[in-house]
mmCIF file of C-alpha atoms in Angstrom:
data_model
loop_
_atom_site.group_PDB
_atom_site.id
_atom_site.type_symbol
_atom_site.label_atom_id
_atom_site.label_comp_id
_atom_site.label_asym_id
_atom_site.label_seq_id
_atom_site.Cartn_x
_atom_site.Cartn_y
_atom_site.Cartn_z
ATOM 1 C CA MET A 1 0.246 -0.289 0.301
ATOM 2 C CA ILE A 2 1.743 3.396 -0.803
ATOM 3 C CA ASN A 3 0.883 6.265 1.395
ATOM 4 C CA ASP A 4 0.170 9.520 0.921
ATOM 5 C CA HIS A 5 2.922 11.630 3.415
ATOM 6 C CA GLU A 6 5.602 8.870 0.768
ATOM 7 C CA ILE A 7 5.155 12.209 -1.782
ATOM 8 C CA ILE A 8 7.909 14.509 -1.952
ATOM 9 C CA PRO A 9 6.730 18.083 -3.661
ATOM 10 C CA GLN A 10 9.269 19.169 -6.106
ATOM 11 C CA ALA A 11 8.263 22.543 -3.815
ATOM 12 C CA ILE A 12 7.431 23.778 -0.497
ATOM 13 C CA ALA A 13 3.229 23.136 -1.178
ATOM 14 C CA LYS A 14 1.511 26.016 0.568
ATOM 15 C CA PRO A 15 -1.928 25.139 1.464
ATOM 16 C CA ARG A 16 -4.750 27.084 -1.217
ATOM 17 C CA SER A 17 -1.404 27.717 -3.944
ATOM 18 C CA PHE A 18 -1.597 25.756 -7.179
ATOM 19 C CA VAL A 19 1.604 22.903 -6.358
ATOM 20 C CA GLY A 20 -0.405 22.630 -3.192
ATOM 21 C CA LEU A 21 -2.995 21.445 -5.091
ATOM 22 C CA MET A 22 -1.924 19.207 -7.221
ATOM 23 C CA THR A 23 -0.196 17.800 -4.193
ATOM 24 C CA LEU A 24 -3.510 17.032 -2.700
ATOM 25 C CA TYR A 25 -4.573 15.116 -5.889
ATOM 26 C CA GLU A 26 -2.261 13.208 -5.963
ATOM 27 C CA SER A 27 -2.678 12.285 -2.570
ATOM 28 C CA ASN A 28 -6.400 12.182 -3.779
ATOM 29 C CA PHE A 29 -5.297 10.195 -5.594
ATOM 30 C CA ILE A 30 -3.554 7.731 -3.647
ATOM 31 C CA LYS A 31 -5.431 7.477 -0.856
ATOM 32 C CA LEU A 32 -8.587 6.848 -3.765
ATOM 33 C CA HIS A 33 -6.175 3.512 -5.495
ATOM 34 C CA ASN A 34 -6.221 2.134 -1.543
ATOM 35 C CA LEU A 35 -9.750 1.860 -1.413
ATOM 36 C CA LEU A 36 -10.071 1.021 -4.886
ATOM 37 C CA PRO A 37 -7.217 -0.971 -6.335
ATOM 38 C CA ASP A 38 -8.870 -2.224 -9.331
ATOM 39 C CA LEU A 39 -9.959 1.393 -9.546
ATOM 40 C CA ARG A 40 -9.151 1.187 -14.016
ATOM 41 C CA ASN A 41 -11.109 -1.731 -14.079
ATOM 42 C CA ILE A 42 -14.266 -0.756 -12.483
ATOM 43 C CA GLU A 43 -16.781 -0.902 -15.199
ATOM 44 C CA LYS A 44 -20.324 -1.095 -13.531
ATOM 45 C CA ASP A 45 -21.944 0.691 -9.990
ATOM 46 C CA ARG A 46 -21.111 -1.272 -6.527
ATOM 47 C CA VAL A 47 -21.900 -0.756 -3.120
ATOM 48 C CA LEU A 48 -18.996 -0.332 -0.658
ATOM 49 C CA GLU A 49 -19.830 -1.886 2.997
ATOM 50 C CA SER A 50 -18.049 -1.488 6.340
ATOM 51 C CA LEU A 51 -18.974 -3.072 9.286
ATOM 52 C CA ASN A 52 -18.197 0.040 10.986
ATOM 53 C CA ALA A 53 -20.838 2.544 8.889
ATOM 54 C CA GLU A 54 -22.797 3.152 6.446
ATOM 55 C CA ASN A 55 -23.030 1.682 3.300
ATOM 56 C CA LEU A 56 -20.911 3.723 -0.171
ATOM 57 C CA TYR A 57 -22.386 4.277 -3.050
ATOM 58 C CA LEU A 58 -20.082 4.453 -5.447
ATOM 59 C CA THR A 59 -21.648 5.479 -9.315
ATOM 60 C CA ILE A 60 -19.933 5.385 -12.636
ATOM 61 C CA LEU A 61 -20.515 8.360 -14.858
ATOM 62 C CA GLY A 62 -17.945 8.013 -17.297
ATOM 63 C CA ASN A 63 -14.708 5.942 -18.414
ATOM 64 C CA THR A 64 -11.914 6.342 -20.630
ATOM 65 C CA LYS A 65 -9.064 4.905 -21.210
ATOM 66 C CA TYR A 66 -7.381 7.815 -19.234
ATOM 67 C CA THR A 67 -9.802 9.015 -16.557
ATOM 68 C CA ILE A 68 -12.692 7.620 -14.435
ATOM 69 C CA THR A 69 -15.772 10.320 -13.490
ATOM 70 C CA PHE A 70 -18.038 8.801 -11.003
ATOM 71 C CA SER A 71 -19.688 9.787 -6.995
ATOM 72 C CA LEU A 72 -19.635 8.650 -4.083
ATOM 73 C CA THR A 73 -21.697 9.147 -1.626
ATOM 74 C CA TYR A 74 -23.849 8.100 1.069
ATOM 75 C CA SER A 75 -28.031 7.601 1.165
ATOM 76 C CA PHE A 76 -29.786 8.756 4.302
ATOM 77 C CA LYS A 77 -33.960 8.597 4.344
ATOM 78 C CA HIS A 78 -35.069 11.148 6.047
ATOM 79 C CA ASN A 79 -38.733 12.207 6.216
ATOM 80 C CA ASN A 80 -39.328 9.557 4.183
ATOM 81 C CA LYS A 81 -37.242 11.272 1.165
ATOM 82 C CA ILE A 82 -33.939 10.052 0.326
ATOM 83 C CA ASN A 83 -30.897 12.327 0.830
ATOM 84 C CA TYR A 84 -27.794 11.354 -0.502
ATOM 85 C CA GLU A 85 -24.863 12.811 1.398
ATOM 86 C CA PRO A 86 -21.652 14.255 0.791
ATOM 87 C CA ASN A 87 -22.801 13.276 -2.959
ATOM 88 C CA LEU A 88 -18.807 14.092 -4.641
ATOM 89 C CA THR A 89 -18.157 13.771 -8.192
ATOM 90 C CA ILE A 90 -14.532 12.443 -8.684
ATOM 91 C CA ARG A 91 -12.465 12.740 -11.489
ATOM 92 C CA ALA A 92 -9.293 10.154 -11.450
ATOM 93 C CA TYR A 93 -6.841 10.831 -13.406
ATOM 94 C CA TYR A 94 -4.694 7.595 -14.516
ATOM 95 C CA ASP A 95 -1.988 8.772 -16.430
ATOM 96 C CA GLY A 96 -1.569 11.971 -13.945
ATOM 97 C CA ASP A 97 -1.998 9.261 -10.663
ATOM 98 C CA LEU A 98 -3.881 12.470 -9.590
ATOM 99 C CA ALA A 99 -8.306 12.789 -8.246
ATOM 100 C CA GLU A 100 -9.835 15.494 -8.281
ATOM 101 C CA VAL A 101 -13.224 16.960 -7.069
ATOM 102 C CA ILE A 102 -15.542 18.119 -9.798
ATOM 103 C CA SER A 103 -18.913 19.137 -7.599
ATOM 104 C CA ILE A 104 -20.421 18.501 -4.479
ATOM 105 C CA GLY A 105 -23.547 17.082 -4.156
ATOM 106 C CA ASP A 106 -27.260 18.032 -6.451
ATOM 107 C CA ILE A 107 -27.815 21.055 -7.850
ATOM 108 C CA HIS A 108 -30.821 21.145 -6.587
ATOM 109 C CA GLY A 109 -31.499 21.887 -3.502
ATOM 110 C CA ARG A 110 -30.107 22.089 -0.447
ATOM 111 C CA ASN A 111 -26.316 20.685 0.558
ATOM 112 C CA GLN A 112 -24.146 20.880 3.785
ATOM 113 C CA PHE A 113 -20.645 19.827 2.285
ATOM 114 C CA ARG A 114 -21.601 22.739 -0.886
ATOM 115 C CA GLU A 115 -22.592 25.651 0.942
ATOM 116 C CA ILE A 116 -19.102 25.290 3.406
ATOM 117 C CA VAL A 117 -16.919 25.065 0.130
ATOM 118 C CA ASN A 118 -19.060 28.275 -1.692
ATOM 119 C CA GLN A 119 -18.034 30.361 0.935
ATOM 120 C CA ASN A 120 -15.040 31.325 -1.153
ATOM 121 C CA ASN A 121 -14.924 32.225 -4.559
ATOM 122 C CA GLU A 122 -11.373 32.290 -5.880
ATOM 123 C CA ILE A 123 -11.002 29.283 -8.235
ATOM 124 C CA ILE A 124 -7.723 27.538 -6.102
ATOM 125 C CA SER A 125 -9.578 28.420 -2.738
ATOM 126 C CA LYS A 126 -12.553 26.590 -4.218
ATOM 127 C CA LEU A 127 -10.842 23.807 -4.995
ATOM 128 C CA TRP A 128 -9.125 23.322 -2.530
ATOM 129 C CA LYS A 129 -11.975 22.912 0.002
ATOM 130 C CA LYS A 130 -13.318 20.253 -1.897
ATOM 131 C CA ASN A 131 -10.091 18.237 -2.437
ATOM 132 C CA ILE A 132 -9.502 18.896 1.286
ATOM 133 C CA ILE A 133 -12.993 17.725 2.310
ATOM 134 C CA PHE A 134 -12.278 14.322 -0.243
ATOM 135 C CA ASN A 135 -8.797 13.741 1.388
ATOM 136 C CA LYS A 136 -9.969 14.098 4.666
ATOM 137 C CA TRP A 137 -13.033 11.745 3.946
ATOM 138 C CA LEU A 138 -10.832 8.886 2.193
ATOM 139 C CA ASP A 139 -8.890 8.516 5.243
ATOM 140 C CA TYR A 140 -12.355 8.007 6.756
ATOM 141 C CA LEU A 141 -13.285 5.445 4.449
ATOM 142 C CA LEU A 142 -10.240 3.868 4.953
ATOM 143 C CA ASP A 143 -10.469 3.948 8.229
ATOM 144 C CA ASN A 144 -13.320 1.590 8.451
ATOM 145 C CA ASN A 145 -11.788 -0.757 6.090
ATOM 146 C CA TYR A 146 -14.878 -0.413 3.299
ATOM 147 C CA SER A 147 -14.223 -3.207 0.621
#
């Protein structure tokens, strides 16, 4: 297993900088690969289970030779309505070993994670926030032994 602390940055990676963002994308990919070792071969939706937490739903949105785009979310029932949180849309780049969050939450309706992200409109800051959320969530998923 590869760990993200083994990443050796080519420059000092400051938070909310381009170099920092690329380092975060690399860390996301490493953790994602640890969660989904067969990432390059995933062809259909799946449910990841943990003894310690809710089921995690992976939905394939697109798959090419160099990328895969998918959503990761939990499903919660509240007042007879199903809510999907955090409902991250992720794109992984096989050729660069990078993974980034494309969006958080459904476009229609309220999403707590998206509200946190949208507090600052600066592009690097916005991307940084979304990907920090994903990075920390991947830590949680790996700690809970999803498979």
